Amino acid sequence: MTTNPFILDAECLHKAFGGLMAISDLSFKVREGEIKSVIGPNGAGKTTLFNLITGVHPASSGKIHFQGKPINGLKPHVIARLGISRTFQTVELFSQMTVLENVMVGCHPRSRAGLFSSGFRLPHMRKEEKWIRDQSFEILKLGSLLGRADLPAGSLPLGEQKTLEVLRALATGPKLILLDEPAAGLNEVETQKMADLLYSIRDSGVTILLVEHDMSLVMKVSDEILVINYGEKIAEGPPAQIQNDQKVIEAYLGGEALLCLN
Amino acid sequence: MGKNNYLKLLVMAAIIAVVPLIVSGDYHLSILVFMGINCMVVVGLSLLMGYAGQISLGHAAFFGIGAYSTGILTTQFGLSIYAAFLCGILFSSLVAVIIGIPALRLQGHYLAIATLGIGEIIYIIFNEMVGLTGGPSGLSNIPAFHVGGYPFSHSIQYYYLVWGALLVILWFSLNLIHSRVGRALKAMHGSEVAAGAMGINLSAYKIQIFVLSAIYASIAGSIYAHFVSFIAPNNFAFMNSIMFLMMGVVGGLHNIWGAVMGASLMTFLPEYLRVFKEFDILIYGAILLAILLFMPEGFLEGIPMLYRKYFKRGEA
Ligand SMILES: Nc1ncnc2c1ncn2[C@@H]1O[C@H](COP(=O)(O)OP(=O)(O)O)[C@@H](O)[C@H]1O
Ligand SMILES: [Mg+2]
C-alpha cells in the first residue's frame, strides 16, 4: 500500500448553470499539508469550485476524491463530517448567536449528544457539553477573540467576523479547510493577522485551499497556486512560476485589477 | 439550560402549588386543566415552529390520536391506562415519521401541506371507523386516570397531573434548546448553508423535533380523554389545529415561555369574557387583533417592547 500524498483529487470537473459553464474540464490535486491557492478574475468560478467540493452544488460531471474516497453526490453535512470545512465569501455567521456559540456549533461533527440525552441532560451529555465549551474557548484564543465570546456574532466588525468564520470552520476538526477570500475587506494589520492564523492552521496539520484576491498574501503563503479563468485552468504551479506565466499576466491585464506580481 | 430558566421553572412550580389555595370549584379548576393541556401542545409547536422553523397545520390530529388511543384501548381492549398512553405516543410518532420524512427532506413548507392533509385524513378516520371510535357521536365512558389503583375523582388531581407533566416537558424542552441540538436548530435558522457546512443534518433534526412535538400533543390528548371521559371527532378538527397555532402566535413562538403564556391566555379569555354576554366574541376578537397587529412577536416579548417604546418616547 502506497500512501497517497494528495488529500483532494478533482478530475474533469464541469459545472453548468443553465447555458453558462462556470467550471469547465477542471482537474487538479491538493497535496496533504500544503497551502494551495485558487486565483482568477471575478466570476472565474472559484466560489463555484468550493460549492462543488463541499456538496452545495452537484457537479454536472467529473469526479472528486477526498482521501482516496469519492465524495460526489454526498450531502454537505456528510462531506463536512468527512473532514472538509469551509468559510464563505459573503460572511455566513449565525449572527443572532454569540461568538462562543458560533464556535460551539462548529464542534458539531466532533460531538454526539442527541435529542434524548440532551433533553434529559444525561451525564455523558453534560461532560461533552463542557468539552465543547472548553474546546471552543481554546479555538477562540487562537484568533484572539476570547474577549468577544459573549457578543452576538453579527455585532463584530468585519475583520473579526472573517476571523470567526475561520475559527468556526476549524472547530469542526477538518483535515482540509476551504477559505473563500478570508482577507477581503481587511486592512493591512488584519491581513497580517489572518496570514499568521493561516500558518498556525497549516502547522497544526490541516491542509488549506485558499481563494484570495490579495496577491501579496497569496504569493507569500501559498505552496502552490491554481489559476482559473472562465472556469478553466490556465496555470498551476509554485508562486514564482505563476508570477511569470504569460497566460496569467494576460488574464489579469485583460481583467480588472492590475497584479502586484512584483 | 441557564440559571434564568431554572428560576422560572421554580417560580412556575411555586405558582402551580399556590393556585389551588386561591382557586377552587370544579369549573375554575377544569379551566386550569384545559389550560395545562393546551400549553403542552403549544410548547411542542413552539419547538417545531419557533426553533425548527416548520409549520404544522394538523396538530389536533396528534392530540386526537393520543385521546382516541387511550380511549379505545382502555374501554374496548382492557389495556391499562399507562400502556394505552404509551401506545398513543407510539402511534403519533409513527404517523409523524411517516409524513415527516418525505415532507421534511425537502426545503420549504411542505410540512404545512402534509400536516393539513393528514389532519383531515385522521379526522375522517375518527368519524368513519364507527366500530372503534363511535363515529360522529363519539366515544364515552373513558375511565378516569388513576395512580396505583386510586382513580382521580376531582379536577384538582388532574390539575396536578397536567401541570406536573407540563413542568417535566418544559424542563426537557429547555434543556434541549440549551444543548448541541438546540444550537444546531438555531444555526439552521441563521443560515442553512452554513449549518450544513458545520456537519448539521438539517432534515434529521427537523424530523426529530416534529416527532417530539407530536408526542407532546399525544400526551396532552391522552390526559384530555381521561379528564373529560367523552371525546368526539369535532374536538380534533382542523379548527382545533388552527387554535393551537393561534395560541402560539399570540404568546410568541420563538420562546417556549411565550407558548405557555399564549396557550394560557387563550384558554382563559373566552371563559371569563362570558361576563360580557353577547359582546364576548367581539372583545375576544379585538384582543386577538390588537396582539397580532401591535405585537407580531407575541405578547410575551411584545408588551415589554411596546412599553419601552412608549417609555422612551415619554422621556424624549
Ligand atoms: N447559483 C448560481 N446560479 C447561476 N449562476 C451562478 C451561480 N453561482 C455562480 N454562478 C455564475 O458562475 C460564474 C462563476 O461564479 P463564481 O464561482 O462566484 O466566481 P468567483 O468566485 O470566481 O468570483 C459566474 O458567472 C456566476 O454568475
Ligand atoms: Mg467568489
PDB file of N, CA and C in Angstrom, chain A residues 51 56 75-78 80-81 84-86 88 92-97 101-102 104-116 118-121 125 128-129 132-133 165 168-169 172, chain B residues 1-2 6 47 105 168 171-205 208-209 211-212 215:
ATOM      1  N   ASN A  51     -18.163  25.284  -3.886  1.00  0.00           N
ATOM      2  CA  ASN A  51     -19.511  24.717  -3.718  1.00  0.00           C
ATOM      3  C   ASN A  51     -19.597  23.293  -4.254  1.00  0.00           C
ATOM      4  N   VAL A  56     -22.485  21.676  -1.987  1.00  0.00           N
ATOM      5  CA  VAL A  56     -23.587  22.645  -2.044  1.00  0.00           C
ATOM      6  C   VAL A  56     -24.275  22.557  -3.411  1.00  0.00           C
ATOM      7  N   LYS A  75     -24.158  14.737   0.582  1.00  0.00           N
ATOM      8  CA  LYS A  75     -24.765  15.956   1.139  1.00  0.00           C
ATOM      9  C   LYS A  75     -23.686  16.778   1.840  1.00  0.00           C
ATOM     10  N   PRO A  76     -23.868  18.109   1.880  1.00  0.00           N
ATOM     11  CA  PRO A  76     -22.868  18.960   2.539  1.00  0.00           C
ATOM     12  C   PRO A  76     -22.511  18.509   3.958  1.00  0.00           C
ATOM     13  N   HIS A  77     -23.521  18.105   4.748  1.00  0.00           N
ATOM     14  CA  HIS A  77     -23.187  17.762   6.138  1.00  0.00           C
ATOM     15  C   HIS A  77     -22.364  16.478   6.214  1.00  0.00           C
ATOM     16  N   VAL A  78     -22.554  15.597   5.236  1.00  0.00           N
ATOM     17  CA  VAL A  78     -21.765  14.357   5.220  1.00  0.00           C
ATOM     18  C   VAL A  78     -20.315  14.683   4.860  1.00  0.00           C
ATOM     19  N   ALA A  80     -18.839  17.514   5.325  1.00  0.00           N
ATOM     20  CA  ALA A  80     -18.247  18.215   6.471  1.00  0.00           C
ATOM     21  C   ALA A  80     -17.760  17.198   7.502  1.00  0.00           C
ATOM     22  N   ARG A  81     -18.556  16.170   7.707  1.00  0.00           N
ATOM     23  CA  ARG A  81     -18.192  15.163   8.703  1.00  0.00           C
ATOM     24  C   ARG A  81     -16.991  14.321   8.269  1.00  0.00           C
ATOM     25  N   ILE A  84     -13.992  18.001   5.559  1.00  0.00           N
ATOM     26  CA  ILE A  84     -13.789  19.195   4.739  1.00  0.00           C
ATOM     27  C   ILE A  84     -14.644  20.311   5.315  1.00  0.00           C
ATOM     28  N   SER A  85     -13.988  21.404   5.680  1.00  0.00           N
ATOM     29  CA  SER A  85     -14.729  22.517   6.240  1.00  0.00           C
ATOM     30  C   SER A  85     -14.502  23.749   5.381  1.00  0.00           C
ATOM     31  N   ARG A  86     -15.295  24.784   5.592  1.00  0.00           N
ATOM     32  CA  ARG A  86     -15.157  25.932   4.696  1.00  0.00           C
ATOM     33  C   ARG A  86     -15.623  27.231   5.347  1.00  0.00           C
ATOM     34  N   PHE A  88     -17.219  31.253   3.934  1.00  0.00           N
ATOM     35  CA  PHE A  88     -17.998  31.775   2.818  1.00  0.00           C
ATOM     36  C   PHE A  88     -17.513  33.173   2.425  1.00  0.00           C
ATOM     37  N   GLU A  92     -21.185  34.194   6.415  1.00  0.00           N
ATOM     38  CA  GLU A  92     -22.398  33.425   6.751  1.00  0.00           C
ATOM     39  C   GLU A  92     -22.346  32.982   8.205  1.00  0.00           C
ATOM     40  N   LEU A  93     -22.168  33.939   9.099  1.00  0.00           N
ATOM     41  CA  LEU A  93     -22.170  33.571  10.514  1.00  0.00           C
ATOM     42  C   LEU A  93     -23.606  33.377  10.990  1.00  0.00           C
ATOM     43  N   PHE A  94     -23.750  32.717  12.133  1.00  0.00           N
ATOM     44  CA  PHE A  94     -25.063  32.654  12.774  1.00  0.00           C
ATOM     45  C   PHE A  94     -25.153  33.927  13.599  1.00  0.00           C
ATOM     46  N   SER A  95     -25.627  34.994  12.966  1.00  0.00           N
ATOM     47  CA  SER A  95     -25.391  36.323  13.518  1.00  0.00           C
ATOM     48  C   SER A  95     -26.154  36.592  14.810  1.00  0.00           C
ATOM     49  N   GLN A  96     -27.261  35.853  15.025  1.00  0.00           N
ATOM     50  CA  GLN A  96     -28.013  36.058  16.268  1.00  0.00           C
ATOM     51  C   GLN A  96     -27.373  35.332  17.448  1.00  0.00           C
ATOM     52  N   MET A  97     -26.502  34.380  17.146  1.00  0.00           N
ATOM     53  CA  MET A  97     -25.877  33.619  18.231  1.00  0.00           C
ATOM     54  C   MET A  97     -24.595  34.324  18.662  1.00  0.00           C
ATOM     55  N   GLU A 101     -20.991  30.678  20.866  1.00  0.00           N
ATOM     56  CA  GLU A 101     -21.945  29.692  20.341  1.00  0.00           C
ATOM     57  C   GLU A 101     -21.634  29.324  18.895  1.00  0.00           C
ATOM     58  N   ASN A 102     -21.196  30.310  18.121  1.00  0.00           N
ATOM     59  CA  ASN A 102     -20.838  30.017  16.732  1.00  0.00           C
ATOM     60  C   ASN A 102     -19.762  28.936  16.671  1.00  0.00           C
ATOM     61  N   MET A 104     -19.082  26.874  19.058  1.00  0.00           N
ATOM     62  CA  MET A 104     -19.645  25.642  19.630  1.00  0.00           C
ATOM     63  C   MET A 104     -20.432  24.863  18.569  1.00  0.00           C
ATOM     64  N   VAL A 105     -21.142  25.593  17.709  1.00  0.00           N
ATOM     65  CA  VAL A 105     -21.836  24.920  16.605  1.00  0.00           C
ATOM     66  C   VAL A 105     -20.803  24.225  15.713  1.00  0.00           C
ATOM     67  N   GLY A 106     -19.661  24.897  15.548  1.00  0.00           N
ATOM     68  CA  GLY A 106     -18.595  24.292  14.758  1.00  0.00           C
ATOM     69  C   GLY A 106     -18.158  22.938  15.295  1.00  0.00           C
ATOM     70  N   CYS A 107     -18.258  22.754  16.609  1.00  0.00           N
ATOM     71  CA  CYS A 107     -17.826  21.485  17.221  1.00  0.00           C
ATOM     72  C   CYS A 107     -18.804  20.343  16.943  1.00  0.00           C
ATOM     73  N   HIS A 108     -19.880  20.650  16.225  1.00  0.00           N
ATOM     74  CA  HIS A 108     -20.938  19.660  15.983  1.00  0.00           C
ATOM     75  C   HIS A 108     -20.440  18.294  15.504  1.00  0.00           C
ATOM     76  N   PRO A 109     -19.589  18.256  14.473  1.00  0.00           N
ATOM     77  CA  PRO A 109     -19.178  16.934  13.972  1.00  0.00           C
ATOM     78  C   PRO A 109     -18.331  16.151  14.978  1.00  0.00           C
ATOM     79  N   ARG A 110     -17.802  16.839  15.963  1.00  0.00           N
ATOM     80  CA  ARG A 110     -16.929  16.142  16.909  1.00  0.00           C
ATOM     81  C   ARG A 110     -17.657  15.824  18.211  1.00  0.00           C
ATOM     82  N   SER A 111     -18.982  15.954  18.222  1.00  0.00           N
ATOM     83  CA  SER A 111     -19.733  15.627  19.425  1.00  0.00           C
ATOM     84  C   SER A 111     -20.948  14.801  19.020  1.00  0.00           C
ATOM     85  N   ARG A 112     -21.652  14.222  20.003  1.00  0.00           N
ATOM     86  CA  ARG A 112     -22.645  13.225  19.642  1.00  0.00           C
ATOM     87  C   ARG A 112     -24.004  13.366  20.307  1.00  0.00           C
ATOM     88  N   ALA A 113     -24.071  14.095  21.420  1.00  0.00           N
ATOM     89  CA  ALA A 113     -25.308  14.100  22.202  1.00  0.00           C
ATOM     90  C   ALA A 113     -26.523  14.361  21.324  1.00  0.00           C
ATOM     91  N   GLY A 114     -27.533  13.518  21.432  1.00  0.00           N
ATOM     92  CA  GLY A 114     -28.733  13.659  20.623  1.00  0.00           C
ATOM     93  C   GLY A 114     -29.881  14.249  21.411  1.00  0.00           C
ATOM     94  N   LEU A 115     -31.059  14.143  20.826  1.00  0.00           N
ATOM     95  CA  LEU A 115     -32.270  14.712  21.404  1.00  0.00           C
ATOM     96  C   LEU A 115     -32.529  14.179  22.814  1.00  0.00           C
ATOM     97  N   PHE A 116     -32.447  12.878  22.956  1.00  0.00           N
ATOM     98  CA  PHE A 116     -32.794  12.230  24.209  1.00  0.00           C
ATOM     99  C   PHE A 116     -31.828  12.624  25.327  1.00  0.00           C
ATOM    100  N   SER A 118     -29.755  15.051  25.444  1.00  0.00           N
ATOM    101  CA  SER A 118     -29.740  16.495  25.690  1.00  0.00           C
ATOM    102  C   SER A 118     -30.946  16.912  26.517  1.00  0.00           C
ATOM    103  N   GLY A 119     -32.116  16.379  26.167  1.00  0.00           N
ATOM    104  CA  GLY A 119     -33.327  16.744  26.880  1.00  0.00           C
ATOM    105  C   GLY A 119     -33.282  16.329  28.340  1.00  0.00           C
ATOM    106  N   PHE A 120     -32.688  15.174  28.614  1.00  0.00           N
ATOM    107  CA  PHE A 120     -32.608  14.687  29.996  1.00  0.00           C
ATOM    108  C   PHE A 120     -31.299  15.076  30.678  1.00  0.00           C
ATOM    109  N   ARG A 121     -30.444  15.790  29.952  1.00  0.00           N
ATOM    110  CA  ARG A 121     -29.134  16.175  30.490  1.00  0.00           C
ATOM    111  C   ARG A 121     -28.419  14.987  31.139  1.00  0.00           C
ATOM    112  N   MET A 125     -23.767  13.652  28.309  1.00  0.00           N
ATOM    113  CA  MET A 125     -24.061  14.879  27.565  1.00  0.00           C
ATOM    114  C   MET A 125     -23.450  16.081  28.283  1.00  0.00           C
ATOM    115  N   GLU A 128     -19.806  16.119  27.726  1.00  0.00           N
ATOM    116  CA  GLU A 128     -19.492  16.543  26.364  1.00  0.00           C
ATOM    117  C   GLU A 128     -19.697  18.051  26.206  1.00  0.00           C
ATOM    118  N   GLU A 129     -20.763  18.557  26.821  1.00  0.00           N
ATOM    119  CA  GLU A 129     -21.069  19.986  26.744  1.00  0.00           C
ATOM    120  C   GLU A 129     -19.900  20.804  27.304  1.00  0.00           C
ATOM    121  N   ILE A 132     -17.101  20.693  24.797  1.00  0.00           N
ATOM    122  CA  ILE A 132     -17.369  21.593  23.666  1.00  0.00           C
ATOM    123  C   ILE A 132     -17.024  23.027  24.044  1.00  0.00           C
ATOM    124  N   ARG A 133     -17.427  23.399  25.259  1.00  0.00           N
ATOM    125  CA  ARG A 133     -17.198  24.762  25.723  1.00  0.00           C
ATOM    126  C   ARG A 133     -15.694  25.044  25.854  1.00  0.00           C
ATOM    127  N   GLU A 165     -15.296  33.217  11.286  1.00  0.00           N
ATOM    128  CA  GLU A 165     -15.709  32.184  10.331  1.00  0.00           C
ATOM    129  C   GLU A 165     -14.620  31.131  10.157  1.00  0.00           C
ATOM    130  N   ARG A 168     -14.659  29.024  13.328  1.00  0.00           N
ATOM    131  CA  ARG A 168     -15.808  28.121  13.354  1.00  0.00           C
ATOM    132  C   ARG A 168     -15.561  26.908  12.460  1.00  0.00           C
ATOM    133  N   ALA A 169     -14.976  27.183  11.280  1.00  0.00           N
ATOM    134  CA  ALA A 169     -14.657  26.084  10.364  1.00  0.00           C
ATOM    135  C   ALA A 169     -13.624  25.153  10.997  1.00  0.00           C
ATOM    136  N   THR A 172     -14.695  22.335  13.496  1.00  0.00           N
ATOM    137  CA  THR A 172     -15.251  21.056  13.048  1.00  0.00           C
ATOM    138  C   THR A 172     -14.192  19.957  13.042  1.00  0.00           C
TER     139      THR A 172
ATOM    140  N   MET B   1     -29.266  24.553  31.188  1.00  0.00           N
ATOM    141  CA  MET B   1     -30.235  25.390  30.493  1.00  0.00           C
ATOM    142  C   MET B   1     -30.158  26.842  30.931  1.00  0.00           C
ATOM    143  N   GLY B   2     -29.219  27.150  31.772  1.00  0.00           N
ATOM    144  CA  GLY B   2     -29.106  28.542  32.224  1.00  0.00           C
ATOM    145  C   GLY B   2     -29.892  28.753  33.503  1.00  0.00           C
ATOM    146  N   TYR B   6     -34.037  27.863  35.098  1.00  0.00           N
ATOM    147  CA  TYR B   6     -34.296  27.068  36.288  1.00  0.00           C
ATOM    148  C   TYR B   6     -35.128  27.869  37.266  1.00  0.00           C
ATOM    149  N   LEU B  47     -41.412  24.507  19.721  1.00  0.00           N
ATOM    150  CA  LEU B  47     -40.158  23.867  19.309  1.00  0.00           C
ATOM    151  C   LEU B  47     -40.136  23.705  17.789  1.00  0.00           C
ATOM    152  N   ARG B 105     -37.618  16.296   4.151  1.00  0.00           N
ATOM    153  CA  ARG B 105     -36.425  16.142   3.327  1.00  0.00           C
ATOM    154  C   ARG B 105     -36.295  17.317   2.364  1.00  0.00           C
ATOM    155  N   VAL B 168     -42.335  18.916  33.594  1.00  0.00           N
ATOM    156  CA  VAL B 168     -41.321  17.988  33.075  1.00  0.00           C
ATOM    157  C   VAL B 168     -41.054  18.274  31.595  1.00  0.00           C
ATOM    158  N   TRP B 171     -39.047  21.398  31.271  1.00  0.00           N
ATOM    159  CA  TRP B 171     -37.656  21.129  31.676  1.00  0.00           C
ATOM    160  C   TRP B 171     -36.916  20.441  30.521  1.00  0.00           C
ATOM    161  N   PHE B 172     -37.547  19.427  29.949  1.00  0.00           N
ATOM    162  CA  PHE B 172     -36.944  18.694  28.828  1.00  0.00           C
ATOM    163  C   PHE B 172     -36.698  19.646  27.647  1.00  0.00           C
ATOM    164  N   SER B 173     -37.707  20.437  27.333  1.00  0.00           N
ATOM    165  CA  SER B 173     -37.613  21.309  26.159  1.00  0.00           C
ATOM    166  C   SER B 173     -36.551  22.387  26.340  1.00  0.00           C
ATOM    167  N   LEU B 174     -36.483  22.944  27.548  1.00  0.00           N
ATOM    168  CA  LEU B 174     -35.486  23.987  27.793  1.00  0.00           C
ATOM    169  C   LEU B 174     -34.079  23.394  27.766  1.00  0.00           C
ATOM    170  N   ASN B 175     -33.937  22.201  28.323  1.00  0.00           N
ATOM    171  CA  ASN B 175     -32.644  21.509  28.226  1.00  0.00           C
ATOM    172  C   ASN B 175     -32.238  21.336  26.771  1.00  0.00           C
ATOM    173  N   LEU B 176     -33.213  20.938  25.989  1.00  0.00           N
ATOM    174  CA  LEU B 176     -32.949  20.665  24.579  1.00  0.00           C
ATOM    175  C   LEU B 176     -32.476  21.933  23.862  1.00  0.00           C
ATOM    176  N   ILE B 177     -33.174  23.032  24.139  1.00  0.00           N
ATOM    177  CA  ILE B 177     -32.829  24.287  23.474  1.00  0.00           C
ATOM    178  C   ILE B 177     -31.407  24.715  23.815  1.00  0.00           C
ATOM    179  N   HIS B 178     -31.028  24.455  25.078  1.00  0.00           N
ATOM    180  CA  HIS B 178     -29.684  24.852  25.502  1.00  0.00           C
ATOM    181  C   HIS B 178     -28.722  23.684  25.417  1.00  0.00           C
ATOM    182  N   SER B 179     -28.666  23.079  24.253  1.00  0.00           N
ATOM    183  CA  SER B 179     -27.773  21.938  24.064  1.00  0.00           C
ATOM    184  C   SER B 179     -27.245  21.973  22.642  1.00  0.00           C
ATOM    185  N   ARG B 180     -26.455  20.978  22.337  1.00  0.00           N
ATOM    186  CA  ARG B 180     -25.926  20.816  20.985  1.00  0.00           C
ATOM    187  C   ARG B 180     -27.055  20.805  19.950  1.00  0.00           C
ATOM    188  N   VAL B 181     -28.155  20.123  20.305  1.00  0.00           N
ATOM    189  CA  VAL B 181     -29.285  20.036  19.382  1.00  0.00           C
ATOM    190  C   VAL B 181     -29.933  21.411  19.202  1.00  0.00           C
ATOM    191  N   GLY B 182     -30.133  22.106  20.314  1.00  0.00           N
ATOM    192  CA  GLY B 182     -30.736  23.436  20.250  1.00  0.00           C
ATOM    193  C   GLY B 182     -29.878  24.398  19.449  1.00  0.00           C
ATOM    194  N   ARG B 183     -28.572  24.321  19.645  1.00  0.00           N
ATOM    195  CA  ARG B 183     -27.671  25.192  18.874  1.00  0.00           C
ATOM    196  C   ARG B 183     -27.766  24.871  17.393  1.00  0.00           C
ATOM    197  N   ALA B 184     -27.870  23.578  17.082  1.00  0.00           N
ATOM    198  CA  ALA B 184     -27.979  23.188  15.672  1.00  0.00           C
ATOM    199  C   ALA B 184     -29.242  23.795  15.061  1.00  0.00           C
ATOM    200  N   LEU B 185     -30.340  23.764  15.817  1.00  0.00           N
ATOM    201  CA  LEU B 185     -31.586  24.332  15.306  1.00  0.00           C
ATOM    202  C   LEU B 185     -31.460  25.837  15.099  1.00  0.00           C
ATOM    203  N   LYS B 186     -30.852  26.505  16.073  1.00  0.00           N
ATOM    204  CA  LYS B 186     -30.673  27.954  15.946  1.00  0.00           C
ATOM    205  C   LYS B 186     -29.775  28.277  14.756  1.00  0.00           C
ATOM    206  N   ALA B 187     -28.726  27.473  14.597  1.00  0.00           N
ATOM    207  CA  ALA B 187     -27.795  27.687  13.491  1.00  0.00           C
ATOM    208  C   ALA B 187     -28.530  27.570  12.157  1.00  0.00           C
ATOM    209  N   MET B 188     -29.400  26.569  12.096  1.00  0.00           N
ATOM    210  CA  MET B 188     -30.183  26.323  10.895  1.00  0.00           C
ATOM    211  C   MET B 188     -31.031  27.541  10.542  1.00  0.00           C
ATOM    212  N   HIS B 189     -31.576  28.176  11.573  1.00  0.00           N
ATOM    213  CA  HIS B 189     -32.357  29.384  11.356  1.00  0.00           C
ATOM    214  C   HIS B 189     -31.490  30.504  10.819  1.00  0.00           C
ATOM    215  N   GLY B 190     -30.269  30.601  11.353  1.00  0.00           N
ATOM    216  CA  GLY B 190     -29.357  31.669  10.955  1.00  0.00           C
ATOM    217  C   GLY B 190     -28.941  31.525   9.508  1.00  0.00           C
ATOM    218  N   SER B 191     -28.485  30.330   9.132  1.00  0.00           N
ATOM    219  CA  SER B 191     -28.024  30.107   7.769  1.00  0.00           C
ATOM    220  C   SER B 191     -28.001  28.610   7.496  1.00  0.00           C
ATOM    221  N   GLU B 192     -28.894  28.155   6.621  1.00  0.00           N
ATOM    222  CA  GLU B 192     -28.948  26.716   6.337  1.00  0.00           C
ATOM    223  C   GLU B 192     -27.670  26.225   5.693  1.00  0.00           C
ATOM    224  N   VAL B 193     -27.111  27.057   4.797  1.00  0.00           N
ATOM    225  CA  VAL B 193     -25.925  26.595   4.075  1.00  0.00           C
ATOM    226  C   VAL B 193     -24.733  26.498   5.030  1.00  0.00           C
ATOM    227  N   ALA B 194     -24.619  27.449   5.960  1.00  0.00           N
ATOM    228  CA  ALA B 194     -23.519  27.375   6.929  1.00  0.00           C
ATOM    229  C   ALA B 194     -23.737  26.225   7.902  1.00  0.00           C
ATOM    230  N   ALA B 195     -24.977  26.003   8.308  1.00  0.00           N
ATOM    231  CA  ALA B 195     -25.261  24.889   9.226  1.00  0.00           C
ATOM    232  C   ALA B 195     -24.863  23.567   8.573  1.00  0.00           C
ATOM    233  N   GLY B 196     -25.180  23.420   7.300  1.00  0.00           N
ATOM    234  CA  GLY B 196     -24.790  22.212   6.574  1.00  0.00           C
ATOM    235  C   GLY B 196     -23.282  22.048   6.553  1.00  0.00           C
ATOM    236  N   ALA B 197     -22.580  23.152   6.352  1.00  0.00           N
ATOM    237  CA  ALA B 197     -21.119  23.095   6.307  1.00  0.00           C
ATOM    238  C   ALA B 197     -20.526  22.763   7.672  1.00  0.00           C
ATOM    239  N   MET B 198     -21.296  22.912   8.736  1.00  0.00           N
ATOM    240  CA  MET B 198     -20.837  22.542  10.077  1.00  0.00           C
ATOM    241  C   MET B 198     -21.207  21.093  10.400  1.00  0.00           C
ATOM    242  N   GLY B 199     -21.644  20.346   9.389  1.00  0.00           N
ATOM    243  CA  GLY B 199     -21.942  18.928   9.599  1.00  0.00           C
ATOM    244  C   GLY B 199     -23.305  18.673  10.210  1.00  0.00           C
ATOM    245  N   ILE B 200     -24.182  19.673  10.198  1.00  0.00           N
ATOM    246  CA  ILE B 200     -25.503  19.504  10.804  1.00  0.00           C
ATOM    247  C   ILE B 200     -26.470  18.912   9.781  1.00  0.00           C
ATOM    248  N   ASN B 201     -27.050  17.782  10.141  1.00  0.00           N
ATOM    249  CA  ASN B 201     -28.020  17.119   9.268  1.00  0.00           C
ATOM    250  C   ASN B 201     -29.391  17.769   9.489  1.00  0.00           C
ATOM    251  N   LEU B 202     -29.685  18.731   8.645  1.00  0.00           N
ATOM    252  CA  LEU B 202     -30.857  19.564   8.873  1.00  0.00           C
ATOM    253  C   LEU B 202     -32.152  18.765   8.904  1.00  0.00           C
ATOM    254  N   SER B 203     -32.362  17.904   7.897  1.00  0.00           N
ATOM    255  CA  SER B 203     -33.660  17.234   7.833  1.00  0.00           C
ATOM    256  C   SER B 203     -33.824  16.257   8.992  1.00  0.00           C
ATOM    257  N   ALA B 204     -32.740  15.645   9.442  1.00  0.00           N
ATOM    258  CA  ALA B 204     -32.846  14.712  10.570  1.00  0.00           C
ATOM    259  C   ALA B 204     -33.344  15.441  11.817  1.00  0.00           C
ATOM    260  N   TYR B 205     -32.801  16.630  12.073  1.00  0.00           N
ATOM    261  CA  TYR B 205     -33.251  17.368  13.251  1.00  0.00           C
ATOM    262  C   TYR B 205     -34.692  17.821  13.118  1.00  0.00           C
ATOM    263  N   GLN B 208     -36.878  14.888  13.896  1.00  0.00           N
ATOM    264  CA  GLN B 208     -36.892  14.576  15.325  1.00  0.00           C
ATOM    265  C   GLN B 208     -37.785  15.539  16.106  1.00  0.00           C
ATOM    266  N   ILE B 209     -37.652  16.827  15.792  1.00  0.00           N
ATOM    267  CA  ILE B 209     -38.441  17.823  16.530  1.00  0.00           C
ATOM    268  C   ILE B 209     -39.921  17.668  16.201  1.00  0.00           C
ATOM    269  N   VAL B 211     -41.457  14.894  15.439  1.00  0.00           N
ATOM    270  CA  VAL B 211     -41.933  13.736  16.197  1.00  0.00           C
ATOM    271  C   VAL B 211     -42.115  14.105  17.673  1.00  0.00           C
ATOM    272  N   LEU B 212     -41.162  14.843  18.205  1.00  0.00           N
ATOM    273  CA  LEU B 212     -41.260  15.244  19.610  1.00  0.00           C
ATOM    274  C   LEU B 212     -42.528  16.070  19.844  1.00  0.00           C
ATOM    275  N   ILE B 215     -45.450  13.908  19.967  1.00  0.00           N
ATOM    276  CA  ILE B 215     -45.536  13.174  21.237  1.00  0.00           C
ATOM    277  C   ILE B 215     -46.143  14.053  22.337  1.00  0.00           C
TER     278      ILE B 215
END
